C-alpha positions as a printed NumPy array, in Angstrom:
array([[ 72.413,  88.275,  40.549],
       [ 71.03 ,  90.267,  43.418],
       [ 71.275,  87.236,  45.719],
       [ 74.911,  86.699,  44.716],
       [ 75.835,  90.332,  45.391],
       [ 74.   ,  90.248,  48.725],
       [ 75.766,  87.037,  49.748],
       [ 79.186,  88.433,  48.819],
       [ 78.429,  91.637,  50.742],
       [ 77.192,  89.893,  53.907],
       [ 79.726,  87.045,  53.946],
       [ 82.367,  88.869,  56.072],
       [ 79.729,  89.832,  58.643],
       [ 78.365,  86.283,  58.803],
       [ 81.856,  84.856,  59.289],
       [ 82.605,  87.441,  62.016],
       [ 79.278,  86.81 ,  63.746],
       [ 79.937,  83.072,  63.774],
       [ 83.4  ,  83.622,  65.245],
       [ 82.038,  86.115,  67.779],
       [ 79.403,  83.642,  68.886],
       [ 82.05 ,  81.046,  69.682],
       [ 84.016,  83.609,  71.69 ],
       [ 81.125,  85.037,  73.676],
       [ 79.556,  81.817,  74.925],
       [ 81.58 ,  80.906,  77.999],
       [ 81.713,  77.244,  79.041],
       [ 80.133,  76.386,  82.414],
       [ 82.514,  75.648,  85.297],
       [ 80.768,  72.691,  86.802],
       [ 83.356,  70.709,  88.819],
       [ 85.113,  68.113,  86.688],
       [ 82.281,  68.351,  84.174],
       [ 80.235,  65.887,  86.221],
       [ 77.065,  65.994,  84.203],
       [ 75.321,  63.514,  86.456],
       [ 75.709,  65.76 ,  89.509],
       [ 72.596,  67.76 ,  90.292],
       [ 73.022,  68.564,  94.012],
       [ 75.851,  69.929,  96.123],
       [ 76.264,  70.564,  99.848],
       [ 78.734,  72.415, 102.037],
       [ 79.498,  72.179, 105.767],
       [ 81.729,  74.833, 107.351],
       [ 83.361,  75.159, 110.746],
       [ 83.865,  78.787, 111.747],
       [ 86.202,  80.133, 114.39 ],
       [ 85.199,  83.77 , 114.546],
       [ 85.408,  86.836, 116.715],
       [ 82.502,  89.274, 116.85 ],
       [ 83.122,  92.887, 117.851],
       [ 80.607,  95.645, 118.422],
       [ 81.716,  99.251, 118.657],
       [ 80.185, 101.604, 121.186],
       [ 80.192,  99.264, 124.204],
       [ 82.821, 101.097, 126.267],
       [ 81.363, 100.967, 129.766],
       [ 83.774, 102.649, 132.198],
       [ 86.587, 105.146, 132.614],
       [ 89.194, 104.424, 135.305],
       [ 90.047, 107.902, 136.529],
       [ 93.372, 108.415, 138.357],
       [ 93.045, 112.157, 138.987],
       [ 92.296, 112.812, 142.684],
       [ 90.857, 116.234, 141.931],
       [ 88.027, 117.352, 139.652],
       [ 90.041, 116.704, 136.481],
       [ 90.059, 113.572, 134.336],
       [ 93.072, 111.333, 133.774],
       [ 91.812, 107.899, 132.901],
       [ 91.565, 104.968, 130.546],
       [ 88.447, 103.831, 128.689],
       [ 87.483, 100.217, 129.431],
       [ 85.908,  98.088, 126.695],
       [ 84.62 ,  94.534, 126.408],
       [ 87.088,  91.66 , 125.919],
       [ 85.632,  90.141, 122.753],
       [ 86.13 ,  86.38 , 122.594],
       [ 86.734,  83.954, 119.759],
       [ 83.964,  81.388, 119.466],
       [ 83.238,  78.339, 117.265],
       [ 80.295,  78.597, 114.875],
       [ 78.96 ,  76.818, 111.815],
       [ 77.543,  77.306, 108.331],
       [ 75.415,  74.925, 106.287],
       [ 74.7  ,  75.199, 102.569],
       [ 72.821,  73.161, 100.001],
       [ 72.43 ,  73.834,  96.303],
       [ 71.031,  72.44 ,  93.1  ],
       [ 72.083,  72.642,  89.457],
       [ 69.257,  73.549,  87.121],
       [ 68.804,  71.536,  83.901],
       [ 69.572,  74.495,  81.634],
       [ 73.192,  75.588,  81.176],
       [ 74.276,  74.732,  84.76 ],
       [ 72.599,  77.673,  86.461],
       [ 72.349,  76.875,  90.173],
       [ 70.487,  77.812,  93.324],
       [ 72.234,  77.952,  96.715],
       [ 70.749,  78.326, 100.214],
       [ 73.148,  79.113, 103.082],
       [ 72.628,  79.382, 106.841],
       [ 75.244,  80.928, 109.17 ],
       [ 74.967,  80.739, 112.955],
       [ 77.175,  82.224, 115.706],
       [ 76.696,  82.807, 119.424],
       [ 79.257,  84.699, 121.47 ],
       [ 79.456,  85.663, 125.131],
       [ 82.068,  88.232, 126.156],
       [ 82.704,  90.062, 129.421],
       [ 85.136,  92.298, 131.27 ],
       [ 85.693,  93.18 , 134.934],
       [ 87.359,  96.407, 136.008],
       [ 88.366,  97.278, 139.567],
       [ 90.235, 100.075, 141.3  ],
       [ 91.75 , 100.057, 144.787],
       [ 92.409, 103.804, 144.99 ],
       [ 88.866, 105.073, 145.452],
       [ 88.809, 108.242, 147.594],
       [ 86.008, 107.597, 150.058],
       [ 84.306, 109.647, 151.31 ],
       [ 84.528, 112.602, 148.921],
       [ 82.049, 115.26 , 147.883],
       [ 83.623, 116.056, 144.526],
       [ 84.748, 113.999, 141.55 ],
       [ 88.018, 112.132, 142.014],
       [ 89.745, 108.773, 141.709],
       [ 87.553, 105.803, 140.83 ],
       [ 85.48 , 104.289, 138.039],
       [ 83.297, 106.696, 136.097],
       [ 80.012, 104.927, 135.173],
       [ 79.456, 106.051, 131.587],
       [ 76.203, 104.084, 131.106],
       [ 74.335, 105.513, 134.101],
       [ 71.452, 107.92 , 133.495],
       [ 72.613, 111.502, 134.287],
       [ 69.518, 112.092, 136.462],
       [ 70.482, 109.228, 138.795],
       [ 71.547, 110.009, 142.35 ],
       [ 69.657, 113.321, 142.281],
       [ 71.55 , 114.658, 139.265],
       [ 74.905, 114.296, 141.052],
       [ 76.353, 111.734, 138.64 ],
       [ 79.368, 113.917, 137.86 ],
       [ 80.635, 113.318, 141.406],
       [ 79.895, 109.593, 141.561],
       [ 82.756, 107.094, 141.454],
       [ 82.557, 103.308, 141.84 ],
       [ 85.18 , 100.769, 142.909],
       [ 83.921,  97.918, 140.706],
       [ 82.422,  97.637, 137.225],
       [ 81.391,  94.56 , 135.256],
       [ 79.975,  94.258, 131.741],
       [ 78.644,  91.292, 129.758],
       [ 77.762,  91.177, 126.081],
       [ 76.037,  88.38 , 124.197],
       [ 75.211,  88.112, 120.507],
       [ 73.051,  85.638, 118.587],
       [ 73.857,  85.915, 114.899],
       [ 71.723,  84.201, 112.256],
       [ 71.953,  84.858, 108.502],
       [ 70.155,  83.015, 105.702],
       [ 71.084,  83.601, 102.042],
       [ 69.25 ,  82.351,  98.978],
       [ 71.064,  83.134,  95.726],
       [ 70.892,  82.318,  92.031],
       [ 73.976,  82.28 ,  89.812],
       [ 76.159,  80.461,  87.323],
       [ 79.819,  79.403,  87.344],
       [ 81.675,  79.75 ,  84.058],
       [ 85.24 ,  79.925,  82.785],
       [ 86.797,  83.224,  81.77 ],
       [ 90.016,  81.42 ,  80.896],
       [ 91.184,  77.827,  81.126],
       [ 92.282,  78.364,  84.745],
       [ 89.966,  81.128,  85.992],
       [ 86.276,  80.677,  86.699],
       [ 83.789,  83.126,  88.2  ],
       [ 80.29 ,  82.934,  89.651],
       [ 78.273,  86.166,  89.747],
       [ 75.018,  85.812,  91.649],
       [ 72.   ,  87.666,  92.957],
       [ 69.659,  86.742,  95.767],
       [ 68.026,  87.62 ,  99.056],
       [ 69.68 ,  87.946, 102.462],
       [ 67.81 ,  87.581, 105.735],
       [ 69.493,  88.468, 109.052],
       [ 68.337,  88.139, 112.661],
       [ 70.849,  89.629, 115.105],
       [ 70.178,  89.855, 118.825],
       [ 72.579,  91.684, 121.152],
       [ 72.207,  91.82 , 124.942],
       [ 74.423,  94.075, 127.039],
       [ 74.452,  94.363, 130.842],
       [ 76.568,  96.626, 133.039],
       [ 76.905,  96.466, 136.818],
       [ 78.584,  99.091, 139.041],
       [ 78.916,  98.899, 142.828],
       [ 80.983, 100.126, 145.767],
       [ 80.418, 103.848, 145.325],
       [ 82.011, 106.799, 147.095],
       [ 80.167, 109.06 , 149.525],
       [ 78.893, 112.31 , 148.043],
       [ 77.078, 115.267, 149.549],
       [ 73.563, 116.008, 148.311],
       [ 71.834, 119.051, 149.83 ],
       [ 74.081, 118.84 , 152.875],
       [ 73.424, 115.116, 153.387],
       [ 76.   , 112.371, 152.93 ],
       [ 74.738, 109.804, 150.404],
       [ 76.494, 106.652, 149.153],
       [ 75.674, 105.26 , 145.665],
       [ 75.482, 101.535, 146.38 ],
       [ 75.041,  99.999, 142.935],
       [ 73.682, 100.56 , 139.418],
       [ 72.497,  97.871, 137.029],
       [ 71.869,  98.642, 133.357],
       [ 70.348,  96.068, 130.995],
       [ 70.076,  96.752, 127.262],
       [ 68.635,  94.801, 124.347],
       [ 69.353,  95.439, 120.662],
       [ 67.263,  93.124, 118.454],
       [ 67.183,  93.506, 114.67 ],
       [ 65.493,  91.691, 111.826],
       [ 66.309,  92.569, 108.221],
       [ 65.761,  91.337, 104.681],
       [ 66.952,  92.714, 101.37 ],
       [ 68.677,  92.154,  98.031],
       [ 72.032,  90.378,  97.78 ],
       [ 74.688,  90.801,  95.093],
       [ 77.859,  88.752,  94.983],
       [ 80.841,  87.561,  92.988],
       [ 83.009,  84.462,  93.493],
       [ 86.228,  83.669,  91.669],
       [ 88.391,  80.536,  91.51 ],
       [ 91.898,  80.432,  90.064],
       [ 93.29 ,  76.914,  89.522],
       [ 96.936,  76.136,  90.258],
       [ 98.956,  72.914,  90.449],
       [ 98.312,  69.792,  92.527],
       [ 94.511,  70.221,  92.494],
       [ 94.845,  73.461,  94.464],
       [ 93.098,  76.718,  93.7  ],
       [ 92.824,  80.205,  95.165],
       [ 89.346,  81.61 ,  95.618],
       [ 87.684,  84.848,  96.692],
       [ 84.142,  85.815,  97.569],
       [ 82.601,  89.268,  97.851],
       [ 78.961,  90.069,  98.505],
       [ 77.008,  93.225,  99.296],
       [ 73.482,  93.581, 100.584],
       [ 71.112,  96.305, 101.74 ],
       [ 68.615,  95.113, 104.329],
       [ 65.351,  96.747, 105.291],
       [ 65.767,  96.333, 109.056],
       [ 63.527,  96.603, 112.073],
       [ 65.203,  97.51 , 115.387],
       [ 63.589,  96.756, 118.739],
       [ 65.483,  98.472, 121.566],
       [ 65.013,  98.187, 125.304],
       [ 66.847,  99.739, 128.263],
       [ 66.221,  99.161, 131.979],
       [ 68.277, 100.825, 134.724],
       [ 68.169, 100.677, 138.516],
       [ 70.406, 102.924, 140.643],
       [ 70.346, 102.139, 144.374],
       [ 71.68 , 104.57 , 146.998],
       [ 71.875, 104.729, 150.813],
       [ 69.303, 107.539, 150.951],
       [ 66.083, 106.383, 152.628],
       [ 62.6  , 107.104, 151.271],
       [ 59.751, 105.858, 153.457],
       [ 62.21 , 103.621, 155.234],
       [ 63.546, 102.032, 152.037],
       [ 66.713, 102.712, 150.095],
       [ 66.218, 105.047, 147.161],
       [ 66.113, 103.408, 143.712],
       [ 66.309, 105.688, 140.661],
       [ 64.727, 103.616, 137.898],
       [ 64.682, 104.429, 134.193],
       [ 63.14 , 102.35 , 131.402],
       [ 63.013, 103.133, 127.701],
       [ 61.704, 101.273, 124.645],
       [ 62.068, 102.188, 120.993],
       [ 61.221, 100.508, 117.685],
       [ 61.917, 101.74 , 114.167],
       [ 62.634, 100.666, 110.585],
       [ 65.709, 101.653, 108.604],
       [ 68.125, 100.382, 105.931],
       [ 71.412,  98.754, 106.912],
       [ 74.221,  97.785, 104.496],
       [ 76.306,  94.651, 104.934],
       [ 79.52 ,  93.488, 103.255],
       [ 80.999,  89.985, 103.275],
       [ 84.561,  89.197, 102.134],
       [ 86.517,  85.949, 102.024],
       [ 89.778,  84.711, 100.494],
       [ 91.436,  81.325, 100.793],
       [ 92.807,  78.176,  99.258],
       [ 90.938,  75.053,  98.129],
       [ 91.801,  71.477,  97.251],
       [ 89.345,  69.471,  95.16 ],
       [ 89.187,  66.019,  93.633],
       [ 86.821,  64.06 ,  91.401],
       [ 85.931,  60.485,  92.334],
       [ 84.856,  58.51 ,  89.318],
       [ 82.205,  60.256,  87.286],
       [ 79.629,  60.847,  89.993],
       [ 81.2  ,  62.699,  92.929],
       [ 83.358,  65.753,  93.551],
       [ 84.962,  66.635,  96.907],
       [ 86.468,  70.002,  97.9  ],
       [ 88.178,  71.082, 101.141],
       [ 88.95 ,  74.757, 101.711],
       [ 90.333,  77.165, 104.296],
       [ 89.702,  80.899, 104.2  ],
       [ 89.838,  84.13 , 106.123],
       [ 86.42 ,  85.768, 106.205],
       [ 85.116,  89.119, 107.386],
       [ 81.591,  90.475, 107.774],
       [ 80.881,  94.171, 108.309],
       [ 77.524,  95.567, 109.442],
       [ 77.254,  99.338, 109.431],
       [ 75.595, 101.   , 112.464],
       [ 74.258,  97.741, 113.853],
       [ 74.588,  98.751, 117.518],
       [ 71.704, 101.108, 118.269],
       [ 71.712, 100.771, 122.103],
       [ 70.547, 103.898, 123.87 ],
       [ 73.132, 105.692, 125.981],
       [ 72.463, 108.869, 127.981],
       [ 75.313, 111.301, 127.526],
       [ 74.324, 114.731, 128.803],
       [ 74.368, 115.531, 132.516],
       [ 73.066, 119.065, 131.98 ],
       [ 69.879, 118.354, 130.013],
       [ 68.137, 115.604, 131.939],
       [ 67.325, 112.485, 129.886],
       [ 68.867, 113.765, 126.675],
       [ 69.905, 110.622, 124.807],
       [ 71.44 , 109.473, 121.555],
       [ 72.062, 106.158, 119.818],
       [ 75.477, 104.654, 120.409],
       [ 75.558, 103.811, 116.679],
       [ 78.398, 101.306, 116.586],
       [ 79.405,  99.036, 113.726],
       [ 79.412,  95.248, 114.089],
       [ 82.346,  93.249, 112.72 ],
       [ 82.814,  89.476, 112.534],
       [ 86.067,  87.941, 111.323],
       [ 88.031,  84.74 , 111.515],
       [ 88.828,  81.346, 110.024],
       [ 86.419,  79.338, 107.879],
       [ 87.059,  75.63 , 107.154],
       [ 84.703,  74.013, 104.632],
       [ 84.01 ,  70.59 , 103.136],
       [ 81.94 ,  70.524,  99.924],
       [ 80.461,  67.596,  98.03 ],
       [ 78.85 ,  67.466,  94.588],
       [ 76.748,  64.36 ,  94.008]])
């Protein structure tokens, strides 16, 4: 009797639990349900532009007096081809998968700036290029009066990112599948920046006419970081084997920065029979945390071939944002000699991503 009463009492809960179990377990979203597929690979062609903030290197001043009426000159950032390789494996249990991805980009950008209206000679500030990267103690602390007729800057970046993530694709609805994942991101980013100024005006230092001939500044910004990765991919199927997909990932990398700055400022002033060269060199290394966000959205076409292979071709717009990645040292204060601060500029990469994927 007690067993009968207990069964009657628990029956609704057992029925509900059985129904709930069928609703909660989401079917895996393995392409075309190819159960024989265990590996998948992806090759991507990237056409990206990388931009780093904080690399403005000159001001073209048009005011002939001591005032400032100019335009800030920045690098012309180019679009460059790049690539991404990925390989993954489905695990035997419930279609969980592991994916390893490598992204590589190298970009070289430059900009030349000239002015034909340099007032020469002058003893006060006037028309010409203001060299914003020169140490304020150069040219015997008379940098405020120095103007150049030519400025050139070159920037190069080597960008390498390796991701290793672990996730599972499953259907939320008949047409919508998602893949949440966690992993580790490793990034090695090397930036080199050089600035050259020459053709200076003639200034007066302690009653002597001195001409700044040229200044060369070379800077290195090398970073290595590793940290946790969290991401989410979605795929919404439409007609004609087409689907719309998105990808969002966030990471926080424990990053080591190795910074180097070398500057040589040559003037017509003679010291022991040789032209004066004001040289400054600075090195710095430190650890910090840097966040990174990756976003992509595009369209994909996929097709199953028999029961063993699955092919997908996709095109997407992708953006990568690195907060405070540019740590190059710039001297900014002409009153307090050698006072410096980090440029602290963000790094942004964006462009077109074309991918071919194969499950086999």
